[in-house]
XYZ file of C-alpha atoms in Angstrom:
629
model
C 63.694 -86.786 -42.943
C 63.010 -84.024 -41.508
C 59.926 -84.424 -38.455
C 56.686 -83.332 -39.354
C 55.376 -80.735 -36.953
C 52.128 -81.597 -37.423
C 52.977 -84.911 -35.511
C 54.997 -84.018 -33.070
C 51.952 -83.702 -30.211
C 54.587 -82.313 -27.928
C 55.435 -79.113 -30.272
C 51.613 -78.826 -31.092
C 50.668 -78.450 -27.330
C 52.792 -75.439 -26.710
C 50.972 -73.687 -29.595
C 46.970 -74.110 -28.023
C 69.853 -82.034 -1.816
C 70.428 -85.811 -2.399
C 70.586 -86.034 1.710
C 73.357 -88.534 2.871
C 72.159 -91.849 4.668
C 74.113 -94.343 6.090
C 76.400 -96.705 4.039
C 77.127 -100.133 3.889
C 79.513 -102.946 1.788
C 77.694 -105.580 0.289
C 79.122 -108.170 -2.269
C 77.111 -107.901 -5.412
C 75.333 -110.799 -6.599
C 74.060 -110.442 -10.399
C 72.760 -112.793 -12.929
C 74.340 -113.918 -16.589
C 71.212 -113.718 -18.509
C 73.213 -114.817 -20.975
C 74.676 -117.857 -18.945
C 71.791 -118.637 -16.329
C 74.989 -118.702 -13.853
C 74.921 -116.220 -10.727
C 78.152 -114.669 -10.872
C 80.390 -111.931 -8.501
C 81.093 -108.934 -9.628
C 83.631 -106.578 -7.134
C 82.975 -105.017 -3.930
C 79.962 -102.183 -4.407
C 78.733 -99.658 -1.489
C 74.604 -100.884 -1.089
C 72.515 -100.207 1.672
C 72.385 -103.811 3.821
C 69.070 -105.022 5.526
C 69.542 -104.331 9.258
C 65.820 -103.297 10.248
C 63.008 -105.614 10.960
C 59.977 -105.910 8.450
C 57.780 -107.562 11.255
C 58.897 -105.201 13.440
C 57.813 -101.886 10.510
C 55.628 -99.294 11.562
C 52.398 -99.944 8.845
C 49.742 -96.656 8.886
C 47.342 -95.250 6.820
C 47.101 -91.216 6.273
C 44.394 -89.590 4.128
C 46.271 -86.567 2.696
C 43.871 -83.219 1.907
C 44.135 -81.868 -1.365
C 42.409 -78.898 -3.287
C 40.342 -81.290 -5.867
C 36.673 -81.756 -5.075
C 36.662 -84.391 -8.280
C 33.535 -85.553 -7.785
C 32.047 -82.216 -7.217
C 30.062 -82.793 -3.961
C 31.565 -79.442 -2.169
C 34.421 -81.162 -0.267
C 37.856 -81.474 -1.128
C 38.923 -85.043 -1.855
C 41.390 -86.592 0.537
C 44.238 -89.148 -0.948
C 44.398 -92.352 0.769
C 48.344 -93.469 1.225
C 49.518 -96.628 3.054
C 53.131 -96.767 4.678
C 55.757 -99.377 5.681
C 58.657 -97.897 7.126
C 61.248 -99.086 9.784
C 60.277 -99.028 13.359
C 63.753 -96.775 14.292
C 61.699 -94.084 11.893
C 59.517 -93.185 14.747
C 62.886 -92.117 16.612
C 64.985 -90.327 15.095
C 65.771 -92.453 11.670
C 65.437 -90.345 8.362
C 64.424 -92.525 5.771
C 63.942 -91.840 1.797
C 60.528 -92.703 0.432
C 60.103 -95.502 -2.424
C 56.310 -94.704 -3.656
C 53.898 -96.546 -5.872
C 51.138 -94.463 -6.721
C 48.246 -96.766 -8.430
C 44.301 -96.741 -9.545
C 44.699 -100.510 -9.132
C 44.869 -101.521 -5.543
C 40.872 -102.590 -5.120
C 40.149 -104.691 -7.501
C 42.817 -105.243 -10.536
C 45.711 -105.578 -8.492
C 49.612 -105.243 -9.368
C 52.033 -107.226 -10.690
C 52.410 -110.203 -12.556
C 49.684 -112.371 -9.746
C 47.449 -109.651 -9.116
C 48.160 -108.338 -5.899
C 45.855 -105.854 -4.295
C 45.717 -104.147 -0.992
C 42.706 -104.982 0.979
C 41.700 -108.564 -0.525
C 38.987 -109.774 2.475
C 37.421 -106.275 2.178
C 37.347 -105.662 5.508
C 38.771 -101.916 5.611
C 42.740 -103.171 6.859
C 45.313 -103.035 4.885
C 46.491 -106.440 5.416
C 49.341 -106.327 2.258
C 51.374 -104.289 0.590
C 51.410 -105.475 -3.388
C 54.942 -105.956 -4.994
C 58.157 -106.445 -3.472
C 59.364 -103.241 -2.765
C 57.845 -103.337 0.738
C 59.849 -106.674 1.376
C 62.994 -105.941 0.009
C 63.563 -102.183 0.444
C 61.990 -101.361 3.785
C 64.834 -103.690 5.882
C 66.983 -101.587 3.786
C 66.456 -98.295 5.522
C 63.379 -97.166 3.286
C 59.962 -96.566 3.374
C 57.337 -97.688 1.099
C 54.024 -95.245 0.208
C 51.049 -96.426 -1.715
C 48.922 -93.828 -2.490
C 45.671 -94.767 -4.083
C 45.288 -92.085 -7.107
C 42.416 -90.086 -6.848
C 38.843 -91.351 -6.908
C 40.384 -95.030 -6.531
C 40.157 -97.677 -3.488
C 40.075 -95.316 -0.068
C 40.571 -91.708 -1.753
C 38.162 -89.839 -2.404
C 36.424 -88.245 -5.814
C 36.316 -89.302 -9.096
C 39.276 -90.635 -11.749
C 39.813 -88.085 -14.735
C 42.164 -90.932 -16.986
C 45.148 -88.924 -17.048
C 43.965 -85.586 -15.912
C 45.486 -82.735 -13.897
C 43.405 -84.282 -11.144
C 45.296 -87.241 -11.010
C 48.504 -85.716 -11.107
C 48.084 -83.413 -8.540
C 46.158 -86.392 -6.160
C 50.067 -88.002 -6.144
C 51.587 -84.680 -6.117
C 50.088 -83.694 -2.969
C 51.315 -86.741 -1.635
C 55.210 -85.525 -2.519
C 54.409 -82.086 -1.042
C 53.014 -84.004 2.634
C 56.480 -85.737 2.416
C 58.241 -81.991 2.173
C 55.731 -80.363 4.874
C 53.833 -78.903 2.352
C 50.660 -80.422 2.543
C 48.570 -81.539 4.954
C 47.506 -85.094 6.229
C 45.195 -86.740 8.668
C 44.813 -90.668 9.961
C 41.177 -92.178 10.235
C 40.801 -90.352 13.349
C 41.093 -87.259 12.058
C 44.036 -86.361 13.854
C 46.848 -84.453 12.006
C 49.468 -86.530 10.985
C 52.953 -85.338 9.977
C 55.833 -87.117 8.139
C 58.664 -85.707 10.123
C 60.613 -89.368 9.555
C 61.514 -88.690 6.386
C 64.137 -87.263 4.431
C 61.590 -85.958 1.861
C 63.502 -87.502 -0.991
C 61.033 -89.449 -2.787
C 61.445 -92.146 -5.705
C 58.194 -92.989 -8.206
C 58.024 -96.456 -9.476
C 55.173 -98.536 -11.162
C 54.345 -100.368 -14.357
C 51.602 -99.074 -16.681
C 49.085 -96.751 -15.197
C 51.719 -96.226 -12.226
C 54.721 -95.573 -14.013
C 52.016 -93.072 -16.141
C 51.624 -91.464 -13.005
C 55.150 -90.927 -12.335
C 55.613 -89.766 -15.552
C 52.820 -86.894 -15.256
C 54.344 -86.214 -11.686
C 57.780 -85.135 -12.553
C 56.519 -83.067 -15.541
C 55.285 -80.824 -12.332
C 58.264 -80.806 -11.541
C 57.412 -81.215 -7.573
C 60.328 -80.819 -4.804
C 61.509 -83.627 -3.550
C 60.779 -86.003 -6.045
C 64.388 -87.412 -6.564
C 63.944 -90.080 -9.558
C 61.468 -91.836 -11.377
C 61.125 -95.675 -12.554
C 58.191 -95.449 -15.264
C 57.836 -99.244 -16.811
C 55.785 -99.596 -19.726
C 54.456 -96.040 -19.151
C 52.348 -93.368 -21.012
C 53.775 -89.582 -21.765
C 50.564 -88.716 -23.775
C 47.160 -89.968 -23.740
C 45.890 -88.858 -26.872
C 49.069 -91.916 -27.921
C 47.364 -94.494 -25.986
C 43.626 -93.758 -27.276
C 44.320 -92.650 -30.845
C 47.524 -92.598 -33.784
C 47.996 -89.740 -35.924
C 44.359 -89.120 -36.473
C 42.920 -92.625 -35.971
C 40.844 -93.621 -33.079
C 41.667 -97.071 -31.213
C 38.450 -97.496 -30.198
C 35.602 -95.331 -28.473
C 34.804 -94.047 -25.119
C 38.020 -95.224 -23.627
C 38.991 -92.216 -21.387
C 35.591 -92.829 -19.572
C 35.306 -96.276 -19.713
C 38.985 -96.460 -17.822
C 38.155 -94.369 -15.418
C 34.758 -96.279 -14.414
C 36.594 -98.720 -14.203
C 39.749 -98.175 -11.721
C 36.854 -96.087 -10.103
C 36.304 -97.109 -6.147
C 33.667 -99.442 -6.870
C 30.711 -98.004 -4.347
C 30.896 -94.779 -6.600
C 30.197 -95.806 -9.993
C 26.934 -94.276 -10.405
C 28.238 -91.204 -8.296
C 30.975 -90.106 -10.898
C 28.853 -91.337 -14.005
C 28.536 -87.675 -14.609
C 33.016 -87.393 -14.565
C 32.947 -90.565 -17.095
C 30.841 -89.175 -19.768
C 32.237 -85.836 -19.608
C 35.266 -87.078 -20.538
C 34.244 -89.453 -23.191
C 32.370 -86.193 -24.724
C 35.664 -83.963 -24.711
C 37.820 -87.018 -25.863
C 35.876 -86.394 -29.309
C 35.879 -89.676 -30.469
C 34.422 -88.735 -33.842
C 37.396 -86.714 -35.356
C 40.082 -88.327 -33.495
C 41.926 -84.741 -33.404
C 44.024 -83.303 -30.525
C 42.455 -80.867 -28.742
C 42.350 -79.020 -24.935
C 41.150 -82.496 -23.424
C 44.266 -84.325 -24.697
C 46.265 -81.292 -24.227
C 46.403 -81.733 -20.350
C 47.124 -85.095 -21.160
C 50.222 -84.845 -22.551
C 52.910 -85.089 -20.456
C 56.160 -84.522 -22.750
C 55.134 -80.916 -23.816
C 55.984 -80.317 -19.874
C 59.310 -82.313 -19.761
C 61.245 -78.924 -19.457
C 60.131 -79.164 -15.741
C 61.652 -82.287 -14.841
C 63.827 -82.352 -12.008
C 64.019 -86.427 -11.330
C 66.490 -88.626 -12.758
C 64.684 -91.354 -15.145
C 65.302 -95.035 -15.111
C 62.716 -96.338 -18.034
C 61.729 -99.907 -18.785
C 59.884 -100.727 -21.860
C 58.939 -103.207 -24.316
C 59.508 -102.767 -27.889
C 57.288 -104.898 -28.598
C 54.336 -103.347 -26.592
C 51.019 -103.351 -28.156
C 49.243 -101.902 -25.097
C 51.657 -98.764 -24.073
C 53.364 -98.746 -27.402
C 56.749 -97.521 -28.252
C 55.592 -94.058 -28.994
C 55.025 -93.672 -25.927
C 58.816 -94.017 -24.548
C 60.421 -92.840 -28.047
C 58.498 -89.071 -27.817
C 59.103 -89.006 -23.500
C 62.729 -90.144 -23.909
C 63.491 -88.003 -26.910
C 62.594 -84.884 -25.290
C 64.136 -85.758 -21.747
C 67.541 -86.155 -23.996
C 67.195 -82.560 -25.302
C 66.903 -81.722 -21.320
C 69.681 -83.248 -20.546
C 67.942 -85.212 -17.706
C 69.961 -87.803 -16.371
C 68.665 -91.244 -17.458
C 69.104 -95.074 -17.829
C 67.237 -97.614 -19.875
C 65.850 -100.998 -20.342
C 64.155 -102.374 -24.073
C 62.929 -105.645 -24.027
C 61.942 -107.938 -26.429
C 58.869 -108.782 -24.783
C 55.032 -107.215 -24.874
C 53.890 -104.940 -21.700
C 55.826 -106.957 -19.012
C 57.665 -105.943 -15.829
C 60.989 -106.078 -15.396
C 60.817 -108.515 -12.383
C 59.306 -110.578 -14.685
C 61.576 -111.194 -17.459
C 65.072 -110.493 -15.883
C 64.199 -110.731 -12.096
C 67.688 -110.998 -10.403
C 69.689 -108.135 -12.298
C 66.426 -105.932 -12.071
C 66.245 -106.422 -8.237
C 69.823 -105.465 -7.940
C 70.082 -102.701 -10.798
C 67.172 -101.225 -9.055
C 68.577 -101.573 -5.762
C 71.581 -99.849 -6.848
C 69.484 -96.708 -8.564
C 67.569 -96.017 -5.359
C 70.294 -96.009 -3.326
C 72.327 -93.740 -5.694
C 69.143 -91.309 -6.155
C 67.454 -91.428 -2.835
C 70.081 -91.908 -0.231
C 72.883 -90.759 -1.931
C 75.423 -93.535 -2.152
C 78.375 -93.100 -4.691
C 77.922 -96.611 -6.522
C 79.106 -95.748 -9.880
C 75.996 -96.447 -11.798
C 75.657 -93.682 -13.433
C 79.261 -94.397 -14.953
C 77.985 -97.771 -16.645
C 76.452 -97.664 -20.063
C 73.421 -95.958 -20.196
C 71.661 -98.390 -22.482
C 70.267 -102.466 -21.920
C 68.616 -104.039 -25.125
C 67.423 -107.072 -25.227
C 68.389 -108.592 -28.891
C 66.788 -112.184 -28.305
C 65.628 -114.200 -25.197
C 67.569 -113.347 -22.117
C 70.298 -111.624 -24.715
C 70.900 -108.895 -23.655
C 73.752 -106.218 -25.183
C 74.803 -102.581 -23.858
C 74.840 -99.535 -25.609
C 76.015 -95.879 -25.160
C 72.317 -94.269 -25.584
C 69.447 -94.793 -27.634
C 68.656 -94.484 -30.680
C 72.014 -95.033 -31.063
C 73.592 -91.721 -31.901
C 75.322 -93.086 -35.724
C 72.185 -94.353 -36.572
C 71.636 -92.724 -40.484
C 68.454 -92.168 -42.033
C 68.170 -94.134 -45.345
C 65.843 -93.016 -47.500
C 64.387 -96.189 -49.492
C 62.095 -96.109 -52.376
C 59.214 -97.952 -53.532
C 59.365 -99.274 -56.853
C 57.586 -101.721 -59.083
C 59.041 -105.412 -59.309
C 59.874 -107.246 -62.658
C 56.698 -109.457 -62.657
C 53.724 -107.456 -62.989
C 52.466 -110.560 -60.457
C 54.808 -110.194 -58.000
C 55.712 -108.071 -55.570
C 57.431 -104.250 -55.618
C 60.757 -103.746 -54.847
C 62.885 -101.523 -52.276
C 65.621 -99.446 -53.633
C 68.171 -97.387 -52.487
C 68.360 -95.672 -56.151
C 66.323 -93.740 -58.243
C 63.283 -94.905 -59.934
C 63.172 -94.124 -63.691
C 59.785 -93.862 -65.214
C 55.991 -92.833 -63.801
C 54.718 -95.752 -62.248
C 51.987 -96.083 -59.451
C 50.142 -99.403 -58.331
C 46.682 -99.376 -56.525
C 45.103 -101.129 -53.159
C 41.494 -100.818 -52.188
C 40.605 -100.689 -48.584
C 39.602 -103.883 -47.054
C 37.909 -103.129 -43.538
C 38.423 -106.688 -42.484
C 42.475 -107.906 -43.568
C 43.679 -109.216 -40.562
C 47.296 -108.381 -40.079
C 48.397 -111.768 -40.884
C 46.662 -111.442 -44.635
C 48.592 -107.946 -44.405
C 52.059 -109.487 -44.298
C 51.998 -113.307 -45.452
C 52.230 -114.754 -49.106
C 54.307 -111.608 -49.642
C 55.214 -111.898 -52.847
C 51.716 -112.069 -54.578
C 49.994 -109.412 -55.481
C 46.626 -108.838 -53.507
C 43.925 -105.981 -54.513
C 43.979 -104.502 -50.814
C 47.376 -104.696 -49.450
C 51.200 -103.233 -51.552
C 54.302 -105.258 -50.776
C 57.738 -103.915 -51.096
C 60.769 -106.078 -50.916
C 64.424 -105.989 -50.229
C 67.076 -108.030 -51.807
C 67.733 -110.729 -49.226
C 70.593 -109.375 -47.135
C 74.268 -109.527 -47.577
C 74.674 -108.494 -43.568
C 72.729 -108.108 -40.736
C 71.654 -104.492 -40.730
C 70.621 -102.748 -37.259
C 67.371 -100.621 -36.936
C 67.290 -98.404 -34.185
C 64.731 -95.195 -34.053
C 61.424 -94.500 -35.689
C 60.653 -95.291 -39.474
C 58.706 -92.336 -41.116
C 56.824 -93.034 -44.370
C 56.449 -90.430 -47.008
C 53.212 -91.799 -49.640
C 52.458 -89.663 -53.002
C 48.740 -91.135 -53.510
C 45.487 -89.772 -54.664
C 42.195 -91.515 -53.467
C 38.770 -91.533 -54.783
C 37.093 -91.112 -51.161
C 36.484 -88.432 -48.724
C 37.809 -90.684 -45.835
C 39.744 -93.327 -45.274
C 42.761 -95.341 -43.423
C 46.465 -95.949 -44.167
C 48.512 -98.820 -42.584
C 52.337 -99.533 -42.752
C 54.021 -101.998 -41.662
C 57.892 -102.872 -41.704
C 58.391 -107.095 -41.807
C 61.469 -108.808 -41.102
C 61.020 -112.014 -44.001
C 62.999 -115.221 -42.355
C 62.857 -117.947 -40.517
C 64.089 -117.348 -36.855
C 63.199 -118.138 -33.578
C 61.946 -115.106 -31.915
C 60.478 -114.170 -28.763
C 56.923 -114.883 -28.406
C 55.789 -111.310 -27.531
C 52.175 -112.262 -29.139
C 51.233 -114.682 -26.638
C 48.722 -114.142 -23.403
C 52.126 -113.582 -21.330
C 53.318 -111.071 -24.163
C 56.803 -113.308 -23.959
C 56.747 -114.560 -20.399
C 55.344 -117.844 -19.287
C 54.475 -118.195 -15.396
C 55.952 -121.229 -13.595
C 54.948 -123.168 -10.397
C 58.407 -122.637 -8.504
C 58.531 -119.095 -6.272
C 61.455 -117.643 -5.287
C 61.938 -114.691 -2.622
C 62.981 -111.016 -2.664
C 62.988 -109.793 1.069
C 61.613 -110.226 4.117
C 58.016 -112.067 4.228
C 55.098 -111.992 7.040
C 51.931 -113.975 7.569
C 50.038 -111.361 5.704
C 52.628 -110.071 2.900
C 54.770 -112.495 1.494
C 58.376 -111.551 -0.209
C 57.931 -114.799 -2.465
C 56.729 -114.770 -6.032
C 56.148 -116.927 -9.153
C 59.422 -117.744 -11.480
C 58.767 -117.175 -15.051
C 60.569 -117.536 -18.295
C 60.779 -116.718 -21.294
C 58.466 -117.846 -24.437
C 59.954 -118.132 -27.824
C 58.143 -119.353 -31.245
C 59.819 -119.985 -34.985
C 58.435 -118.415 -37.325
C 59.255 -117.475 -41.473
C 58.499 -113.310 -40.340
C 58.271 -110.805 -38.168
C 56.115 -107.493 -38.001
C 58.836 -105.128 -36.619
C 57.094 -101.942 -36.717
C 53.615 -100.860 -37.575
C 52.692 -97.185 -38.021
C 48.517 -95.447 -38.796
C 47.437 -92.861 -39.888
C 43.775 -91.077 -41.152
C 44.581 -89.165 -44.152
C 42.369 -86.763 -42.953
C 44.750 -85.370 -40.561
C 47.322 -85.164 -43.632
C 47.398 -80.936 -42.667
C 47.212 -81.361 -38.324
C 45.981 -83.314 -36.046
C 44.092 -80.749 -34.549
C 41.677 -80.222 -37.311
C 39.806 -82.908 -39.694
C 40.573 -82.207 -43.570
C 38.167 -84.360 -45.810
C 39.942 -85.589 -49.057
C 39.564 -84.242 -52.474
C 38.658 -87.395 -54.421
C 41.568 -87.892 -56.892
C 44.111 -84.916 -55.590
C 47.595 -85.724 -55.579
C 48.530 -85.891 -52.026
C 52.169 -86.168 -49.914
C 50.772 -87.964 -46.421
C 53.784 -88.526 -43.990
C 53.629 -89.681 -40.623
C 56.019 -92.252 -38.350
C 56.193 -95.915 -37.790
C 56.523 -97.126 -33.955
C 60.215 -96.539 -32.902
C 62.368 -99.943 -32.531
C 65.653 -101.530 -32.468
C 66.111 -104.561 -34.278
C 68.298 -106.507 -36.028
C 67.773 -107.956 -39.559
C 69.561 -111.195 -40.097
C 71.820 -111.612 -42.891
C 70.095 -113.415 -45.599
C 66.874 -112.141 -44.691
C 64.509 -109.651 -46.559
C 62.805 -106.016 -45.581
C 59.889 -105.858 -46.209
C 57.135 -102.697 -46.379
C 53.349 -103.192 -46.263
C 51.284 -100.526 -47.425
C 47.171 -101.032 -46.855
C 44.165 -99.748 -45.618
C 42.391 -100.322 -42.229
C 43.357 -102.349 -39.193
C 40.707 -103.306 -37.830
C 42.406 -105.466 -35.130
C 43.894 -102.003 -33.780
C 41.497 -99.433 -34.938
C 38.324 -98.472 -35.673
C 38.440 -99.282 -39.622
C 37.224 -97.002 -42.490
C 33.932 -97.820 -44.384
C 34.704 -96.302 -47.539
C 36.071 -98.930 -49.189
C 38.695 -96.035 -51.002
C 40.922 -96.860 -53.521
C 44.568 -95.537 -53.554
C 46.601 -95.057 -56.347
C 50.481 -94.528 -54.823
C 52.868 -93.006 -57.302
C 56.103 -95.082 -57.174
C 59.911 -93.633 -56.842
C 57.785 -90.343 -55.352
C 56.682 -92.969 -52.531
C 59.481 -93.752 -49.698
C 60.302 -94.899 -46.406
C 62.943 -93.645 -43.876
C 64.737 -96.067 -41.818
C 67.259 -95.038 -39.048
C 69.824 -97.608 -40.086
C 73.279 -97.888 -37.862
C 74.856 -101.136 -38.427
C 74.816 -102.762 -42.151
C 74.421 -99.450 -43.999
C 76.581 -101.112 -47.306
C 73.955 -104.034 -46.462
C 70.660 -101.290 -47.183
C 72.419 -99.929 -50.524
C 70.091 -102.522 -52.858
């Protein structure tokens, strides 16, 4: 099928010296995921830790940028605190590991929380994560800015604004000599310990960060590690049309804000919840500078992504749009899809993250021939702590099948899916219930329900691979102005499955800790275990996809609905990759509102869809005789 412009944000928006360090041999220790058995792989080149952590040279520096975010008449400074060996401050060059984050007052990083100052008492006591721990005795340093108007820098938070970007941007140019920086004294500060070869890494808001950086394409910035990260805001706050819910931009930033200046950048919060434009839920300017893929052309830094395919928070969009277009760049790249919700890495595959990630820094910062970049570029994650390999992603002989809805043989049953042409003029109806939970959406599938369509494969004669985005085509009219569509594509059969629905999102936290580097009084290289969660179940939702049929023209401009034209509205289904069981059904849901993931329609519209003219897409790659029902 081919893409709809209209929904590709990225193609709207353009309308409105690797430096050698020293090498060492280290036996490589990695973990079976599939075994729980640490096994020993051959000899590979890794930087060894032979410098203190006690002993590391801990600072803050307030770099000066050109913002003035909270428009008081002087430019904000950017608060960064660094670890970095002691043999830095004579004559060591070290490469700069950096985890730029809104979080380090009050919400903390990481799976326990961890933030930077916890008694309040203006010393950076701790340095959240791991990275600190582990990487610093390994010849690196480790920067944490604060982004801008968050913890000890100055201004106000813009929720994915050029602000932000260039608050962690200026940080990279200080790095290269290209910026300027000062310690609490006031006293100019320089980084001349550094190589200038810097490496982004964070989960969520940080890895967002990273993201937005590179699209700058800054010197110096080396490689990225974005994990569960945004490429475009207008994704995280609203889905082809359809708001998530209101005010988020400014309720976000109040509250990552420094927490003495709420009242002080009130005036930056509802700004931004004014330009958002909640009301249509169209792209416009505000989301424009928001949208970090229609810049990807700048991108100098290697990518290493992490995300979870079953992410409800930063959803799959998110990754599928970013990655797609740093293919067509030809950036290099590696990638992790995991089963679970919005979950780190450390979290759900600790001891092959640790030393995958080792390995990536050491190839991209400090230039040490590995080979990782010769392994396969792809890790999926097809069940708990199963994890399988794959040349890239989506995989490149997926085929689009184009699958049709058509009516079933009891009138009180279900429709079908079908491969085939549907003979005759058929349609079936749904009325818009604000309320249907998704649960009502997808269970007792094969009875027919006034607000909610069912379509149904043939159980399966193999197990048939998904791996892409689903796009929906739906020939409907509608007898209101306004209203919502959801889709939904259900795996039907019973299987144990990860539990990516829980509170953990498919991790549960244990009691045991293990440890990842070198620990002090204050900063401590141990952390919680955790494992994996799994529940049985007879289905699961694989994809979901929304839309406002308003939008059916552009998302940049509202179009209310003829009552009872014949429409065509098309628009995509989360990207995923997932296998289908043999024996088990496909199954598309066609209904109304969502409530329980946006703001639902009041309306109450009838639809009347037009069958065989009504059809998914589904990038299909293994099982394709298996689809042909």
């Amino acid at each position: 099928m081919k893409k709809r412009k209209f929904f590709q944000v990225a193609t709207i928006a353009t309308t409105l010296a690797l430096t050698l360090s020293s090498m060492y041999n280290a036996k490589a220790e990695t973990v079976d995921s599939k075994k729980g058995q640490t096994v020993n792989s051959a000899s590979i080149i890794k930087s060894e830790p032979k410098y203190s952590y006690r002993d590391a040279i801990r600072e803050t520096v307030y770099v000066q940028s050109t913002l003035d975010t909270d428009e008081n008449g002087v430019p904000d400074k950017i608060a960064v605190d660094i670890i970095r060996p002691k043999e830095s401050e004579t004559g060591l060059k070290v490469p700069v590991i950096m985890d730029a984050s809104p979080y380090y007052e009050s919400l903390g990083r990481g799976n326990e929380s961890e933030v930077k100052d916890k008694n309040k008492d203006g010393i950076n006591e701790k340095f959240p994560l791991y990275y600190d721990n582990y990487f610093v005795p390994r010849g690196y340093a480790v920067a944490l800015p604060d982004m801008v108007g968050t913890n000890q820098s100055d201004g106000c938070p813009t929720t994915g604004g050029y602000e932000e970007i260039e608050s962690i941007k200026v940080v990279i140019d200080w790095l290269n000599g290209r910026a300027k920086a000062f310690d609490k004294n006031n006293l100019e500060v320089k980084a001349d310990w550094t190589t200038g070869n810097v490496g982004m890494i964070g989960k969520s808001y940080d890895g967002t960060l990273a993201n937005g950086v590179a699209a700058t394409g800054v010197e110096g910035l080396k490689t990225i590690v974005p994990i569960g990260a945004i490429s475009n805001w207008y994704n995280y706050y609203r889905y082809a049309g359809l708001t998530y819910y209101n005010n988020g931009p400014g309720g976000l930033a109040s509250r990552v804000v420094n927490s003495s200046r709420k009242a002080a950048c009130k005036h930056v919060f509802d700004r931004l919840n004014k330009d958002a434009d909640d009301a249509t839920g169209d792209y416009n300017k505000f989301w424009d500078e928001r949208n970090y893929v229609k810049d990807v052309k700048n991108v100098k830094a290697s990518v290493f992504a992490i995300h979870g395919l079953n992410d409800l928070n930063v959803k799959m969009n998110h990754f599928g749009e970013w990655w797609d277009s740093l293919n067509k760049e030809k950036v290099p790249r590696k990638l992790w899809l995991t089963q679970t919700g919005h979950v780190d890495p450390f979290d759900f595959r600790r001891a092959e993250w640790v030393d995958t990630l080792h390995r990536w820094f050491d190839y991209w910062l400090m230039g040490i021939q590995n080979g990782i970049m010769d392994e396969p570029q792809v890790d999926i994650e097809r069940a708990a702590d199963v994890w399988e390999t794959r040349a890239a992603w989506p995989d490149t002989s997926a085929k689009e099948f184009k699958i049709r809805f058509a009516p079933g043989e009891n009138e009180d049953g279900a429709g079908v899916l079908t491969t085939g042409p549907v003979r005759g003029n058929f349609s079936q109806s749904f009325t818009d219930n604000p309320r249907q939970t998704e649960t009502q959406m997808v269970t007792n599938e094969t009875t027919v329900k006034s607000d909610r369509l069912v379509f149904l494969s043939e159980p399966l004669s193999d197990d048939v691979r998904l791996s892409g985005a689903p796009e929906i085509s739906l020939r409907a009219t509608v007898d209101k102005e306004n209203s919502n569509l959801t889709v939904m594509i259900v795996d039907y059969g019973m299987d144990t499955r990860v539990n990516h629905g829980s509170s953990g999102e498919g991790i549960r936290t244990l009691t045991e800790r293990t440890c990842w580097g070198e620990s002090t009084e204050t900063d401590s290289a141990c952390f919680k275990e955790t494992e994996k969660t799994t529940r049985t179940g007879p289905y699961e939702i694989v994809s979901r996809g929304w839309f406002d049929p308003q939008n059916w023209k552009s998302l940049l401009k509202t179009d209310p609905l003829n009552p009872g034209k014949n429409y065509k509205f098309e628009w995509e289904a989360l990207p995923h990759d997932y296998v289908f069981k043999k024996g088990h059904r496909i199954g598309v849901i066609v209904a109304g509102s969502s409530y329980q993931r946006t703001i639902p329609s009041t309306t109450g519209a009838t639809f009347q869809v037009h069958l065989g003219q009504s059809y998914i897409y589904l990038p299909i790659v293994e099982g394709k005789k298996a689809v042909n029902f």
